């Protein structure tokens, strides 16, 4: 059975990505990151999702991106933005170069495992203006990755970066996850990280909008569902 590394944050999109990789028959190896983000609740969700799928190993990497700062997700002095689900600017929740760093770890892990694919749940339709979620970024990272490891540059193997959610709306992502029985009850998308999702930050509103348009009840608890 071919192996695949899945970037698993504990959020809706990464959970769906995990479900897609499993549905393709891969032996999945999730990799998550404790990057000293504002809260750890999403990471706890990742652990539950990994356990749900009975994976052989769930690798959690610690990297202190709060030392760099510059994001509302790593610096509590920066307020989490609220209310805008269709931004054209880059919001304060952008973490500088996060996907570049995470994918680099994932490709290295894939080389060690002998995995042929790396799955990441980036999205360029209902995304938050992050430059490292664009297809252009993935394309260029793939080109770089092909020269980055002994497996790819010397042994001629190919580690494919898979982005199955790249062109889907949030509603389409929800429908896909429901079809694949993704355990959405373990996911957490809120930027504020309370015991209950706030329901008012950009991420919560985008998620709630997606569930509403998909005609599916969101299984997690919210402080408010006013959308």
Short mmCIF file of C-alpha atoms in Angstrom, two decimals:
data_model
loop_
_atom_site.label_atom_id
_atom_site.label_comp_id
_atom_site.label_asym_id
_atom_site.label_seq_id
_atom_site.Cartn_x
_atom_site.Cartn_y
_atom_site.Cartn_z
CA UNK A 1 0.00 0.00 0.00
CA UNK A 2 1.35 3.41 -0.97
CA UNK A 3 1.98 5.88 1.83
CA UNK A 4 0.82 9.48 1.96
CA UNK A 5 1.66 12.27 4.39
CA UNK A 6 -1.33 14.44 5.32
CA UNK A 7 -0.97 17.88 6.89
CA UNK A 8 -3.53 17.68 9.67
CA UNK A 9 -4.30 20.87 11.59
CA UNK A 10 -7.55 19.75 13.17
CA UNK A 11 -9.57 22.16 11.04
CA UNK A 12 -12.40 21.41 8.62
CA UNK A 13 -10.30 21.45 5.46
CA UNK A 14 -7.44 19.30 6.74
CA UNK A 15 -9.93 16.76 8.13
CA UNK A 16 -11.60 16.58 4.71
CA UNK A 17 -8.17 16.19 3.11
CA UNK A 18 -7.44 13.29 5.44
CA UNK A 19 -10.73 11.66 4.43
CA UNK A 20 -9.88 12.09 0.74
CA UNK A 21 -6.45 10.48 1.17
CA UNK A 22 -8.01 7.54 3.03
CA UNK A 23 -10.66 7.13 0.32
CA UNK A 24 -7.87 6.83 -2.27
CA UNK A 25 -6.51 3.82 -0.39
CA UNK A 26 -3.33 5.39 0.98
CA UNK A 27 -1.67 4.37 4.21
CA UNK A 28 -1.87 7.81 5.79
CA UNK A 29 0.67 9.45 8.07
CA UNK A 30 -0.67 12.72 9.49
CA UNK A 31 1.75 15.47 10.48
CA UNK A 32 0.64 18.35 12.72
CA UNK A 33 2.41 21.39 14.10
CA UNK A 34 2.55 23.02 17.47
CA UNK A 35 3.86 26.36 16.26
CA UNK A 36 3.01 28.16 19.50
CA UNK A 37 -0.25 29.35 17.99
CA UNK A 38 -2.81 31.36 19.94
CA UNK A 39 -4.58 28.20 21.11
CA UNK A 40 -4.09 24.43 21.16
CA UNK A 41 -7.70 23.29 20.71
CA UNK A 42 -7.25 22.64 16.99
CA UNK A 43 -4.21 20.47 17.73
CA UNK A 44 -6.29 18.44 20.19
CA UNK A 45 -8.81 17.99 17.39
CA UNK A 46 -6.04 16.72 15.10
CA UNK A 47 -5.17 14.07 17.68
CA UNK A 48 -8.81 12.91 17.79
CA UNK A 49 -9.05 12.80 13.99
CA UNK A 50 -5.84 10.76 13.77
CA UNK A 51 -7.17 8.35 16.40
CA UNK A 52 -10.49 8.09 14.52
CA UNK A 53 -8.61 6.84 11.45
CA UNK A 54 -6.43 4.49 13.49
CA UNK A 55 -3.17 5.75 12.00
CA UNK A 56 0.12 4.03 12.77
CA UNK A 57 1.76 7.28 13.80
CA UNK A 58 0.66 10.88 14.23
CA UNK A 59 3.75 13.07 14.10
CA UNK A 60 3.55 16.41 15.92
CA UNK A 61 6.36 18.88 15.20
CA UNK A 62 7.07 21.78 17.51
CA UNK A 63 8.30 24.99 15.92
CA UNK A 64 8.09 28.35 17.66
CA UNK A 65 6.67 30.63 14.97
CA UNK A 66 5.58 33.00 17.70
CA UNK A 67 9.24 34.03 17.83
CA UNK A 68 8.73 35.56 14.39
CA UNK A 69 5.33 37.03 15.24
CA UNK A 70 3.43 39.16 12.77
CA UNK A 71 0.16 37.24 12.99
CA UNK A 72 -2.97 37.34 15.11
CA UNK A 73 -2.62 33.57 15.42
CA UNK A 74 0.78 33.79 17.14
CA UNK A 75 0.69 37.21 18.80
CA UNK A 76 -2.12 37.82 21.30
CA UNK A 77 -1.49 41.56 21.06
CA UNK A 78 -2.93 41.48 17.52
CA UNK A 79 -6.72 41.24 17.47
CA UNK A 80 -8.43 38.48 15.50
CA UNK A 81 -10.47 40.08 12.66
CA UNK A 82 -14.20 39.50 12.55
CA UNK A 83 -16.97 39.36 10.04
CA UNK A 84 -15.48 39.31 6.54
CA UNK A 85 -15.74 36.00 4.67
CA UNK A 86 -14.67 37.23 1.25
CA UNK A 87 -11.54 39.31 1.75
CA UNK A 88 -9.33 40.49 -1.08
CA UNK A 89 -6.58 41.72 1.24
CA UNK A 90 -4.28 39.61 3.40
CA UNK A 91 -5.76 39.53 6.94
CA UNK A 92 -3.88 39.66 10.23
CA UNK A 93 -4.44 35.90 10.69
CA UNK A 94 -1.88 35.18 7.97
CA UNK A 95 1.16 33.46 9.54
CA UNK A 96 4.29 34.42 7.57
CA UNK A 97 5.46 31.56 5.31
CA UNK A 98 3.56 28.96 7.35
CA UNK A 99 2.64 26.61 4.51
CA UNK A 100 6.13 26.92 3.03
CA UNK A 101 7.58 25.76 6.34
CA UNK A 102 4.98 23.06 6.96
CA UNK A 103 5.27 21.60 3.47
CA UNK A 104 9.04 21.50 3.78
CA UNK A 105 8.72 19.39 6.92
CA UNK A 106 6.10 17.21 5.21
CA UNK A 107 8.27 16.52 2.15
CA UNK A 108 11.20 15.60 4.38
CA UNK A 109 8.93 13.27 6.34
CA UNK A 110 7.63 11.76 3.10
CA UNK A 111 11.19 11.02 1.99
CA UNK A 112 11.93 9.20 5.25
CA UNK A 113 8.70 7.21 5.04
CA UNK A 114 9.04 6.45 1.34
CA UNK A 115 5.69 8.18 0.79
CA UNK A 116 4.74 9.19 -2.74
CA UNK A 117 2.21 11.90 -1.90
CA UNK A 118 1.74 14.84 0.45
CA UNK A 119 -1.83 16.06 1.01
CA UNK A 120 -2.58 19.62 2.08
CA UNK A 121 -6.01 21.24 2.40
CA UNK A 122 -5.26 24.61 0.80
CA UNK A 123 -8.10 26.36 -0.98
CA UNK A 124 -8.13 29.27 -3.43
CA UNK A 125 -11.91 29.77 -3.75
CA UNK A 126 -13.16 30.50 -0.23
CA UNK A 127 -9.73 31.33 1.15
CA UNK A 128 -8.71 34.18 3.42
CA UNK A 129 -6.31 36.01 1.14
CA UNK A 130 -3.28 33.94 2.14
CA UNK A 131 -0.57 33.90 -0.56
CA UNK A 132 0.54 30.39 0.44
CA UNK A 133 -2.87 28.91 -0.40
CA UNK A 134 -2.75 29.83 -4.07
CA UNK A 135 -2.24 27.26 -6.85
CA UNK A 136 0.74 29.32 -8.04
CA UNK A 137 2.46 28.71 -4.71
CA UNK A 138 1.76 24.97 -4.80
CA UNK A 139 3.03 24.71 -8.38
CA UNK A 140 6.29 26.44 -7.52
CA UNK A 141 6.74 24.48 -4.33
CA UNK A 142 6.28 21.27 -6.32
CA UNK A 143 8.99 22.38 -8.73
CA UNK A 144 11.32 23.15 -5.83
CA UNK A 145 10.45 19.92 -4.05
CA UNK A 146 11.50 17.91 -7.09
CA UNK A 147 15.06 19.16 -6.48
CA UNK A 148 15.01 19.20 -2.68
CA UNK A 149 15.61 15.63 -1.50
CA UNK A 150 17.80 12.66 -2.25
CA UNK A 151 14.67 10.73 -3.16
CA UNK A 152 13.64 13.24 -5.83
CA UNK A 153 16.92 14.77 -7.03
CA UNK A 154 19.14 11.67 -6.93
CA UNK A 155 16.93 8.58 -6.97
CA UNK A 156 14.41 9.99 -9.46
CA UNK A 157 11.35 9.44 -7.30
CA UNK A 158 8.48 11.91 -7.28
CA UNK A 159 6.67 13.20 -4.20
CA UNK A 160 3.42 14.70 -5.44
CA UNK A 161 1.83 17.61 -3.58
CA UNK A 162 -1.90 16.89 -3.61
CA UNK A 163 -4.44 19.71 -3.14
CA UNK A 164 -7.87 18.06 -3.55
CA UNK A 165 -9.75 21.06 -2.13
CA UNK A 166 -7.96 23.70 -4.19
CA UNK A 167 -10.91 24.66 -6.39
CA UNK A 168 -13.85 23.80 -4.12
CA UNK A 169 -16.14 26.21 -2.31
CA UNK A 170 -16.59 25.73 1.42
CA UNK A 171 -20.02 24.19 0.77
CA UNK A 172 -18.49 21.73 -1.70
CA UNK A 173 -15.82 20.83 0.84
CA UNK A 174 -18.48 20.13 3.46
CA UNK A 175 -20.48 17.96 1.04
CA UNK A 176 -17.34 16.01 0.11
CA UNK A 177 -16.43 15.45 3.75
CA UNK A 178 -19.94 14.30 4.64
CA UNK A 179 -19.88 11.89 1.69
CA UNK A 180 -16.61 10.44 2.99
CA UNK A 181 -17.84 10.35 6.62
CA UNK A 182 -15.17 12.79 7.80
CA UNK A 183 -15.37 13.20 11.61
CA UNK A 184 -16.30 16.89 11.60
CA UNK A 185 -17.36 16.66 15.24
CA UNK A 186 -13.64 16.70 16.15
CA UNK A 187 -12.74 19.71 14.03
CA UNK A 188 -12.30 23.29 15.17
CA UNK A 189 -11.92 26.25 12.83
CA UNK A 190 -12.27 29.23 15.19
CA UNK A 191 -9.35 31.66 15.25
CA UNK A 192 -10.07 32.64 18.86
CA UNK A 193 -9.75 29.13 20.26
CA UNK A 194 -12.39 29.11 22.98
CA UNK A 195 -14.05 25.95 24.26
CA UNK A 196 -16.89 26.87 21.93
CA UNK A 197 -16.24 28.42 18.51
CA UNK A 198 -16.95 32.16 18.61
CA UNK A 199 -19.13 32.25 15.49
CA UNK A 200 -18.01 35.77 14.55
CA UNK A 201 -14.39 35.54 13.37
CA UNK A 202 -13.72 35.23 9.64
CA UNK A 203 -13.05 31.52 9.87
CA UNK A 204 -16.19 30.72 11.86
CA UNK A 205 -18.40 32.73 9.52
CA UNK A 206 -16.90 31.07 6.45
CA UNK A 207 -17.41 27.64 8.00
CA UNK A 208 -21.00 28.34 9.06
CA UNK A 209 -21.77 29.75 5.62
CA UNK A 210 -20.39 26.61 4.02
CA UNK A 211 -22.48 24.28 6.17
CA UNK A 212 -25.59 26.37 5.56
CA UNK A 213 -25.11 26.36 1.79
CA UNK A 214 -24.43 22.61 1.87
CA UNK A 215 -27.66 22.03 3.80
CA UNK A 216 -25.78 20.24 6.58
CA UNK A 217 -25.85 20.89 10.34
CA UNK A 218 -22.46 21.85 11.74
CA UNK A 219 -21.83 19.38 14.62
CA UNK A 220 -19.63 21.63 16.77
CA UNK A 221 -20.73 24.11 19.47
CA UNK A 222 -20.74 27.89 18.92
CA UNK A 223 -21.14 30.92 21.13
CA UNK A 224 -23.35 32.32 18.38
CA UNK A 225 -24.52 31.11 14.96
CA UNK A 226 -25.77 34.47 13.73
CA UNK A 227 -25.18 34.18 9.99
#
